[in-house]
Short mmCIF file of N, CA and C in Angstrom, two decimals:
data_model
loop_
_atom_site.label_atom_id
_atom_site.label_comp_id
_atom_site.label_asym_id
_atom_site.label_seq_id
_atom_site.Cartn_x
_atom_site.Cartn_y
_atom_site.Cartn_z
N MET A 157 -88.71 -27.59 64.54
CA MET A 157 -88.18 -28.10 66.05
C MET A 157 -88.65 -29.20 66.68
N VAL A 158 -87.25 -29.56 66.92
CA VAL A 158 -87.89 -30.78 67.19
C VAL A 158 -88.40 -32.10 68.83
N ASP A 159 -89.56 -32.12 68.99
CA ASP A 159 -90.46 -32.66 69.46
C ASP A 159 -89.46 -33.66 70.71
N LEU A 160 -89.74 -33.06 71.72
CA LEU A 160 -89.12 -33.93 73.11
C LEU A 160 -89.72 -35.32 73.61
N GLU A 161 -91.22 -35.30 73.16
CA GLU A 161 -91.32 -36.35 73.69
C GLU A 161 -90.83 -37.52 72.59
N ALA A 162 -91.20 -36.81 71.29
CA ALA A 162 -90.68 -38.26 70.32
C ALA A 162 -88.95 -38.90 70.88
N VAL A 163 -87.95 -37.91 71.84
CA VAL A 163 -86.64 -38.04 72.04
C VAL A 163 -86.96 -39.92 72.97
N GLU A 164 -88.11 -38.58 73.86
CA GLU A 164 -87.99 -39.83 75.16
C GLU A 164 -88.56 -41.56 74.44
N ILE A 165 -89.26 -40.78 73.60
CA ILE A 165 -90.91 -42.16 73.07
C ILE A 165 -89.56 -43.47 72.62
N HIS A 166 -88.28 -42.54 72.31
CA HIS A 166 -86.97 -43.43 71.25
C HIS A 166 -85.82 -43.85 72.23
N GLY A 167 -86.07 -43.36 74.00
CA GLY A 167 -85.65 -44.34 74.09
C GLY A 167 -84.02 -43.59 74.26
N ALA A 168 -83.94 -41.85 73.60
CA ALA A 168 -82.22 -41.79 72.99
C ALA A 168 -82.53 -40.97 75.04
N LYS A 169 -83.65 -40.13 75.52
CA LYS A 169 -83.81 -39.16 76.20
C LYS A 169 -82.51 -40.04 77.32
N ASP A 170 -83.10 -41.35 77.82
CA ASP A 170 -82.93 -41.72 78.91
C ASP A 170 -81.04 -42.36 78.99
N MET A 171 -81.24 -42.56 77.17
CA MET A 171 -79.82 -42.66 77.20
C MET A 171 -78.69 -41.89 77.78
N ALA A 172 -79.16 -40.46 77.64
CA ALA A 172 -77.85 -39.24 77.45
C ALA A 172 -78.68 -38.60 78.73
N GLN A 173 -78.50 -40.17 79.91
CA GLN A 173 -78.62 -38.71 80.95
C GLN A 173 -77.76 -39.07 81.51
N ALA A 174 -76.28 -39.38 81.18
CA ALA A 174 -75.44 -39.48 81.58
C ALA A 174 -73.99 -38.12 80.78
N ALA A 175 -73.68 -37.67 83.40
CA ALA A 175 -73.21 -35.63 82.44
C ALA A 175 -72.08 -35.91 81.19
N ASP A 176 -71.63 -37.01 81.19
CA ASP A 176 -70.63 -36.93 79.19
C ASP A 176 -71.83 -37.48 78.09
N PRO A 177 -70.82 -37.18 77.10
CA PRO A 177 -72.00 -37.68 76.16
C PRO A 177 -71.59 -38.99 76.04
N ILE A 178 -72.26 -39.53 75.35
CA ILE A 178 -72.08 -41.24 74.92
C ILE A 178 -73.01 -41.59 73.58
N ILE A 179 -72.03 -42.59 73.29
CA ILE A 179 -72.30 -42.41 71.71
C ILE A 179 -74.11 -43.13 71.54
N ALA A 180 -73.83 -42.56 70.69
CA ALA A 180 -76.16 -42.59 70.51
C ALA A 180 -76.30 -43.92 69.01
N ASP A 181 -76.21 -44.43 68.69
CA ASP A 181 -77.02 -45.26 68.13
C ASP A 181 -78.01 -44.58 67.12
N ILE A 182 -77.96 -44.29 65.72
CA ILE A 182 -78.51 -43.26 65.10
C ILE A 182 -79.35 -44.01 64.83
N ASN A 183 -79.79 -45.17 64.57
CA ASN A 183 -81.18 -46.16 63.71
C ASN A 183 -81.92 -45.88 65.27
N LYS A 184 -82.14 -46.13 66.45
CA LYS A 184 -82.05 -45.45 67.44
C LYS A 184 -82.72 -44.20 67.71
N SER A 185 -81.82 -42.80 67.07
CA SER A 185 -82.14 -41.74 67.70
C SER A 185 -82.68 -40.47 65.92
N ILE A 186 -83.07 -41.45 64.31
CA ILE A 186 -83.24 -40.51 63.56
C ILE A 186 -85.17 -40.08 63.47
N GLU A 187 -85.45 -40.67 64.95
CA GLU A 187 -86.61 -39.34 64.35
C GLU A 187 -86.50 -37.78 65.21
N TRP A 188 -85.50 -37.91 66.23
CA TRP A 188 -85.65 -36.97 66.60
C TRP A 188 -84.23 -36.26 65.69
N VAL A 189 -82.70 -36.89 65.59
CA VAL A 189 -81.67 -36.45 64.86
C VAL A 189 -81.86 -35.57 63.81
N ALA A 190 -82.91 -36.04 63.78
CA ALA A 190 -82.99 -35.65 61.88
C ALA A 190 -83.53 -34.34 61.97
N PRO A 191 -84.88 -33.85 62.40
CA PRO A 191 -85.84 -32.50 62.11
C PRO A 191 -84.24 -31.30 62.29
N ALA A 192 -83.25 -32.07 63.88
CA ALA A 192 -82.33 -31.07 64.19
C ALA A 192 -81.20 -30.93 63.24
N VAL A 193 -81.10 -32.01 61.66
CA VAL A 193 -80.24 -31.79 62.01
C VAL A 193 -80.20 -31.11 59.87
N GLN A 194 -81.92 -31.26 60.05
CA GLN A 194 -82.57 -30.31 59.53
C GLN A 194 -82.73 -28.55 59.41
N GLU A 195 -83.13 -28.74 60.50
CA GLU A 195 -82.76 -26.92 61.32
C GLU A 195 -81.47 -26.31 61.28
N ILE A 196 -80.46 -27.64 61.25
CA ILE A 196 -79.43 -26.67 61.43
C ILE A 196 -78.62 -26.72 59.35
N LEU A 197 -79.53 -27.18 58.78
CA LEU A 197 -79.50 -27.49 57.28
C LEU A 197 -80.72 -25.66 56.18
N ASP A 198 -81.15 -26.17 57.57
CA ASP A 198 -82.11 -24.64 57.53
C ASP A 198 -81.78 -23.80 57.00
N ASP A 199 -80.40 -23.46 58.37
CA ASP A 199 -80.39 -22.25 58.63
C ASP A 199 -78.93 -22.11 57.74
N ASN A 200 -78.33 -23.03 57.42
CA ASN A 200 -76.97 -23.42 56.76
C ASN A 200 -77.40 -23.81 54.73
N PRO A 201 -78.11 -22.90 54.71
CA PRO A 201 -77.63 -23.00 53.71
C PRO A 201 -76.35 -23.61 52.32
N GLN A 202 -75.40 -22.84 52.64
CA GLN A 202 -74.07 -23.58 52.14
C GLN A 202 -73.57 -24.30 52.52
N PHE A 203 -74.93 -25.29 53.39
CA PHE A 203 -73.86 -26.78 53.83
C PHE A 203 -74.57 -27.84 52.28
N THR A 204 -73.95 -28.24 51.12
CA THR A 204 -74.32 -29.43 50.54
C THR A 204 -74.24 -30.73 50.64
N TYR A 205 -74.32 -31.02 52.49
CA TYR A 205 -74.51 -32.19 51.95
C TYR A 205 -76.67 -31.95 53.37
N SER A 206 -76.67 -33.67 53.10
CA SER A 206 -78.30 -33.81 53.57
C SER A 206 -78.73 -34.72 54.56
N VAL A 207 -79.99 -34.53 55.01
CA VAL A 207 -80.22 -35.17 56.72
C VAL A 207 -79.81 -37.14 55.70
N SER A 208 -79.96 -37.83 55.01
CA SER A 208 -79.34 -38.87 55.21
C SER A 208 -78.11 -38.53 54.34
N ASP A 209 -77.18 -37.88 54.85
CA ASP A 209 -75.86 -38.42 54.06
C ASP A 209 -75.17 -38.67 55.76
N VAL A 210 -75.75 -37.59 56.88
CA VAL A 210 -75.64 -37.72 58.34
C VAL A 210 -75.76 -39.20 58.35
N TYR A 211 -76.38 -39.69 58.02
CA TYR A 211 -77.19 -40.88 58.70
C TYR A 211 -76.44 -41.78 58.32
N LEU A 212 -75.95 -41.91 56.66
CA LEU A 212 -75.56 -43.16 56.87
C LEU A 212 -74.25 -42.81 56.42
N ALA A 213 -73.49 -41.91 56.75
CA ALA A 213 -72.30 -41.68 57.32
C ALA A 213 -72.15 -42.15 59.71
N CYS A 214 -73.37 -42.13 60.12
CA CYS A 214 -73.08 -42.26 60.76
C CYS A 214 -74.06 -44.41 61.48
N HIS A 215 -74.48 -44.30 60.16
CA HIS A 215 -74.57 -45.77 60.25
C HIS A 215 -73.33 -46.38 60.05
N SER A 216 -72.87 -45.52 58.99
CA SER A 216 -71.79 -46.34 57.97
C SER A 216 -70.37 -46.31 59.33
N GLY A 217 -70.36 -46.15 60.43
CA GLY A 217 -69.33 -45.91 61.15
C GLY A 217 -68.47 -44.59 60.98
N ALA A 218 -68.12 -44.04 59.10
CA ALA A 218 -67.80 -42.41 59.95
C ALA A 218 -68.18 -41.69 59.99
N ALA A 219 -68.99 -40.98 61.29
CA ALA A 219 -68.80 -40.68 61.89
C ALA A 219 -69.74 -40.92 63.29
N THR A 220 -69.21 -40.21 63.96
CA THR A 220 -70.35 -40.90 65.12
C THR A 220 -71.24 -39.51 66.03
N LEU A 221 -72.32 -40.07 65.82
CA LEU A 221 -73.67 -39.81 66.80
C LEU A 221 -72.87 -39.40 68.33
N TRP A 222 -72.71 -38.42 69.34
CA TRP A 222 -72.68 -37.91 70.43
C TRP A 222 -74.43 -37.62 71.35
N SER A 223 -75.13 -38.54 72.25
CA SER A 223 -75.77 -37.83 72.44
C SER A 223 -75.60 -36.78 73.72
N THR A 224 -76.38 -35.61 74.14
CA THR A 224 -76.79 -36.06 75.98
C THR A 224 -78.06 -35.68 75.69
N GLU A 225 -78.19 -35.11 76.77
CA GLU A 225 -79.69 -34.37 77.90
C GLU A 225 -80.16 -33.17 76.80
N ASP A 226 -78.83 -32.64 76.70
CA ASP A 226 -79.08 -31.34 75.38
C ASP A 226 -78.98 -31.35 74.34
N GLY A 227 -79.00 -32.43 74.05
CA GLY A 227 -78.45 -31.94 72.89
C GLY A 227 -77.33 -33.33 72.20
N PHE A 228 -77.04 -32.72 70.62
CA PHE A 228 -76.27 -34.15 70.47
C PHE A 228 -74.53 -33.08 69.44
N VAL A 229 -74.01 -34.28 69.02
CA VAL A 229 -73.10 -32.95 68.49
C VAL A 229 -72.89 -34.66 67.68
N VAL A 230 -72.00 -34.81 66.05
CA VAL A 230 -71.70 -35.81 64.68
C VAL A 230 -70.43 -34.93 64.74
N THR A 231 -69.00 -35.81 64.95
CA THR A 231 -67.72 -36.11 65.32
C THR A 231 -67.51 -37.51 64.11
N THR A 232 -65.85 -36.62 62.89
CA THR A 232 -65.15 -37.35 62.30
C THR A 232 -64.50 -37.73 62.02
N GLY A 233 -63.28 -38.36 61.26
CA GLY A 233 -61.79 -37.90 61.15
C GLY A 233 -61.85 -37.11 60.22
N GLU A 234 -60.37 -36.47 60.01
CA GLU A 234 -60.25 -35.79 59.37
C GLU A 234 -58.57 -36.07 59.44
N THR A 235 -57.96 -36.66 57.48
CA THR A 235 -56.33 -37.28 57.41
C THR A 235 -55.79 -35.34 57.37
N ASP A 236 -54.79 -35.43 57.55
CA ASP A 236 -54.39 -34.56 56.83
C ASP A 236 -52.97 -34.65 55.48
N THR A 237 -53.79 -34.73 54.04
CA THR A 237 -53.05 -35.17 53.42
C THR A 237 -51.23 -35.65 52.80
N PHE A 238 -50.84 -33.51 53.61
CA PHE A 238 -49.40 -33.51 53.54
C PHE A 238 -49.03 -34.74 54.80
N THR A 239 -48.39 -34.08 55.55
CA THR A 239 -49.06 -34.66 57.57
C THR A 239 -48.89 -35.99 57.89
N GLY A 240 -50.14 -36.23 57.14
CA GLY A 240 -50.48 -37.23 57.51
C GLY A 240 -51.21 -37.13 59.16
N ASP A 241 -51.19 -35.82 59.48
CA ASP A 241 -51.66 -35.93 60.88
C ASP A 241 -53.29 -35.91 61.55
N ARG A 242 -53.71 -36.68 61.87
CA ARG A 242 -55.38 -37.08 62.29
C ARG A 242 -55.89 -35.22 62.62
N THR A 243 -56.80 -35.24 62.61
CA THR A 243 -58.56 -34.29 62.68
C THR A 243 -59.44 -34.80 63.71
N LEU A 244 -59.96 -34.60 65.21
CA LEU A 244 -61.28 -35.26 64.74
C LEU A 244 -61.70 -33.58 64.53
N LEU A 245 -63.35 -33.54 64.39
CA LEU A 245 -63.63 -32.99 63.49
C LEU A 245 -65.43 -32.92 64.35
N ILE A 246 -65.69 -31.74 64.80
CA ILE A 246 -66.24 -31.44 65.56
C ILE A 246 -67.28 -31.07 64.45
N TRP A 247 -68.30 -32.26 63.51
CA TRP A 247 -69.16 -31.72 62.00
C TRP A 247 -70.06 -31.33 62.84
N LEU A 248 -71.21 -31.23 63.54
CA LEU A 248 -72.14 -31.09 63.50
C LEU A 248 -72.24 -30.91 65.28
N ALA A 249 -73.08 -30.09 65.30
CA ALA A 249 -73.27 -30.04 67.33
C ALA A 249 -75.11 -28.92 67.04
N TRP A 250 -75.94 -30.01 67.32
CA TRP A 250 -77.95 -29.32 68.09
C TRP A 250 -78.11 -29.03 69.69
N ALA A 251 -78.46 -28.20 69.75
CA ALA A 251 -78.64 -28.13 71.69
C ALA A 251 -80.28 -27.99 71.19
N TYR A 252 -81.20 -27.87 72.47
CA TYR A 252 -81.82 -28.36 72.67
C TYR A 252 -82.57 -26.04 73.12
N LYS A 253 -81.60 -25.80 73.80
CA LYS A 253 -81.57 -24.57 73.84
C LYS A 253 -80.05 -24.79 73.95
N ARG A 254 -80.18 -22.98 72.75
CA ARG A 254 -78.61 -22.34 72.69
C ARG A 254 -78.23 -21.63 73.75
N GLY A 255 -76.91 -21.29 73.95
CA GLY A 255 -77.01 -20.47 75.19
C GLY A 255 -76.34 -21.02 76.32
N MET A 256 -76.49 -22.14 76.47
CA MET A 256 -76.50 -23.05 77.83
C MET A 256 -75.00 -23.57 77.37
N ASP A 257 -73.99 -23.02 76.75
CA ASP A 257 -71.86 -23.13 77.39
C ASP A 257 -71.43 -24.60 77.40
N LEU A 258 -72.26 -25.28 76.22
CA LEU A 258 -72.23 -27.02 76.28
C LEU A 258 -70.74 -26.49 75.89
N VAL A 259 -70.42 -25.65 74.99
CA VAL A 259 -68.98 -25.74 74.82
C VAL A 259 -68.21 -25.77 75.74
N THR A 260 -67.73 -24.80 77.12
CA THR A 260 -67.00 -25.23 78.02
C THR A 260 -67.54 -26.60 78.76
N ARG A 261 -69.04 -27.13 78.69
CA ARG A 261 -69.40 -27.99 80.27
C ARG A 261 -68.23 -29.53 79.03
N HIS A 262 -68.90 -29.95 77.57
CA HIS A 262 -68.32 -30.74 77.15
C HIS A 262 -66.41 -31.51 76.10
N GLN A 263 -66.05 -29.89 76.06
CA GLN A 263 -64.74 -29.32 75.87
C GLN A 263 -64.18 -30.84 75.97
N ASP A 264 -63.81 -30.73 77.49
CA ASP A 264 -62.49 -31.09 77.70
C ASP A 264 -62.53 -33.30 78.04
N PHE A 265 -64.53 -33.31 77.64
CA PHE A 265 -64.00 -34.73 77.69
C PHE A 265 -64.34 -35.02 75.59
N PHE A 266 -64.48 -34.41 74.35
CA PHE A 266 -64.11 -34.63 73.32
C PHE A 266 -62.33 -34.25 73.19
N ILE A 267 -62.35 -33.57 73.99
CA ILE A 267 -60.16 -33.10 74.14
C ILE A 267 -59.74 -34.55 74.25
N GLN A 268 -60.36 -35.15 74.95
CA GLN A 268 -59.58 -36.81 75.90
C GLN A 268 -60.22 -37.51 74.42
N GLN A 269 -61.35 -37.10 74.03
CA GLN A 269 -62.04 -38.61 73.14
C GLN A 269 -60.44 -38.52 72.02
N ALA A 270 -60.54 -37.82 71.69
CA ALA A 270 -59.45 -37.01 70.52
C ALA A 270 -58.05 -37.74 70.92
N ARG A 271 -57.93 -37.79 71.58
CA ARG A 271 -56.95 -38.45 72.28
C ARG A 271 -56.72 -39.70 72.31
N ASP A 272 -57.47 -39.94 72.65
CA ASP A 272 -57.76 -41.24 72.73
C ASP A 272 -57.63 -42.43 71.79
N GLY A 273 -58.55 -41.70 70.98
CA GLY A 273 -58.23 -42.00 69.28
C GLY A 273 -57.02 -41.16 68.63
N GLY A 274 -56.01 -40.84 68.95
CA GLY A 274 -55.04 -40.83 68.26
C GLY A 274 -54.56 -39.51 67.75
N TYR A 275 -56.49 -38.67 67.58
CA TYR A 275 -55.79 -37.60 66.61
C TYR A 275 -54.85 -36.26 67.41
N LYS A 276 -54.31 -35.33 66.86
CA LYS A 276 -52.93 -35.14 66.93
C LYS A 276 -54.29 -33.19 67.29
N ASN A 277 -55.57 -33.09 66.24
CA ASN A 277 -56.38 -32.15 66.66
C ASN A 277 -57.76 -32.17 67.09
N ILE A 278 -58.36 -30.86 67.18
CA ILE A 278 -59.98 -31.02 67.82
C ILE A 278 -59.71 -29.73 66.93
N GLU A 279 -61.48 -29.91 65.93
CA GLU A 279 -61.58 -28.88 65.25
C GLU A 279 -62.86 -29.11 65.43
N THR A 280 -63.54 -28.03 64.83
CA THR A 280 -65.11 -27.71 64.45
C THR A 280 -64.76 -26.55 63.06
N ARG A 281 -65.35 -25.77 63.03
CA ARG A 281 -66.49 -25.17 61.77
C ARG A 281 -67.59 -24.46 61.96
N SER A 282 -68.10 -23.57 61.81
CA SER A 282 -69.66 -22.96 61.83
C SER A 282 -68.81 -21.44 61.49
N ALA A 283 -70.74 -21.09 60.30
CA ALA A 283 -70.54 -19.46 59.84
C ALA A 283 -71.30 -18.56 60.44
N ILE A 284 -71.80 -19.00 62.73
CA ILE A 284 -71.53 -18.55 63.95
C ILE A 284 -70.25 -17.58 63.71
N PRO A 285 -70.46 -15.92 63.40
CA PRO A 285 -69.99 -14.75 63.65
C PRO A 285 -69.56 -14.72 65.33
N GLU A 286 -70.77 -15.16 66.23
CA GLU A 286 -70.51 -14.89 67.66
C GLU A 286 -69.16 -15.74 67.99
N LEU A 287 -69.22 -17.17 67.39
CA LEU A 287 -68.55 -18.11 68.06
C LEU A 287 -67.58 -18.11 68.76
N LYS A 288 -67.13 -17.29 67.27
CA LYS A 288 -65.52 -16.76 67.29
C LYS A 288 -65.22 -16.26 68.85
N ASP A 289 -65.48 -15.36 69.39
CA ASP A 289 -64.84 -15.01 70.68
C ASP A 289 -65.51 -15.60 71.32
N HIS A 290 -66.82 -16.68 71.35
CA HIS A 290 -66.53 -17.32 72.66
C HIS A 290 -65.36 -18.66 72.69
N LEU A 291 -65.15 -19.02 71.40
CA LEU A 291 -64.40 -20.49 71.70
C LEU A 291 -63.07 -19.58 71.95
N VAL A 292 -62.54 -18.93 71.07
CA VAL A 292 -61.50 -18.04 71.62
C VAL A 292 -60.33 -17.60 73.09
N THR A 293 -61.37 -17.37 73.50
CA THR A 293 -61.79 -17.29 74.98
C THR A 293 -61.85 -19.10 75.65
N GLN A 294 -61.77 -19.67 74.62
CA GLN A 294 -61.80 -21.12 75.81
C GLN A 294 -60.69 -22.02 74.79
N GLY A 295 -59.75 -21.07 74.13
CA GLY A 295 -58.52 -21.85 73.71
C GLY A 295 -58.53 -22.34 73.18
N TRP A 296 -59.32 -22.11 72.19
CA TRP A 296 -59.15 -22.41 70.80
C TRP A 296 -58.41 -21.36 69.35
N GLN A 297 -58.49 -21.45 68.60
CA GLN A 297 -57.28 -20.28 67.59
C GLN A 297 -58.33 -20.50 66.36
N ILE A 298 -58.22 -20.07 65.57
CA ILE A 298 -58.27 -19.76 64.65
C ILE A 298 -57.31 -20.20 63.49
N ASP A 299 -57.91 -21.64 62.88
CA ASP A 299 -56.42 -22.15 61.52
C ASP A 299 -57.31 -20.98 60.92
N THR A 300 -58.15 -21.15 59.59
CA THR A 300 -57.63 -20.56 58.24
C THR A 300 -59.60 -20.41 58.31
N ILE A 301 -60.43 -18.83 57.69
CA ILE A 301 -60.99 -18.76 57.55
C ILE A 301 -62.00 -18.36 55.58
N ILE A 302 -62.28 -19.29 55.19
CA ILE A 302 -62.52 -20.31 54.39
C ILE A 302 -64.31 -18.52 53.60
N TYR A 303 -63.68 -18.19 52.41
CA TYR A 303 -64.27 -16.93 52.22
C TYR A 303 -65.07 -17.72 50.65
N THR A 304 -65.81 -18.27 50.32
CA THR A 304 -66.59 -18.95 48.90
C THR A 304 -67.79 -17.82 48.33
N ARG A 305 -67.64 -17.16 47.18
CA ARG A 305 -68.42 -16.47 46.39
C ARG A 305 -69.23 -17.45 45.17
N GLU A 306 -70.33 -17.06 44.78
CA GLU A 306 -70.69 -18.15 44.25
C GLU A 306 -69.90 -17.33 42.12
N ILE A 307 -70.45 -17.96 41.67
CA ILE A 307 -70.41 -18.03 39.80
C ILE A 307 -70.97 -18.64 39.05
#
């Protein structure tokens, strides 16, 4: 579990008082973001990346860390090989407390970020079945369901 006091000590709590998410410096936020990313990875052993991979992606500019008083989101961009269409991918999302309807509260913000960035789509992925019904009621559609079997 992430230590809320560590968030406040390292400035991320003050930084995230705005209603909308703000871009956060991964170097100043790593002490509270790293344990949260590890929590996501522990809950999703099928993910192939590490906390270090997330840090390096944010540090290099390949991904963006967005912070709010409720948690964080990491976004990155993807390009369709065949059409060239760009998609803003909400790669990771973590909240101090689940069930706060943060998707509804912040989705318009991220849609606008996608528009401003020249993206055609916004996308997120999840292994949580219950998220499907919530996202569909918020205007999202199911694009692809991936089934994996280890051999």
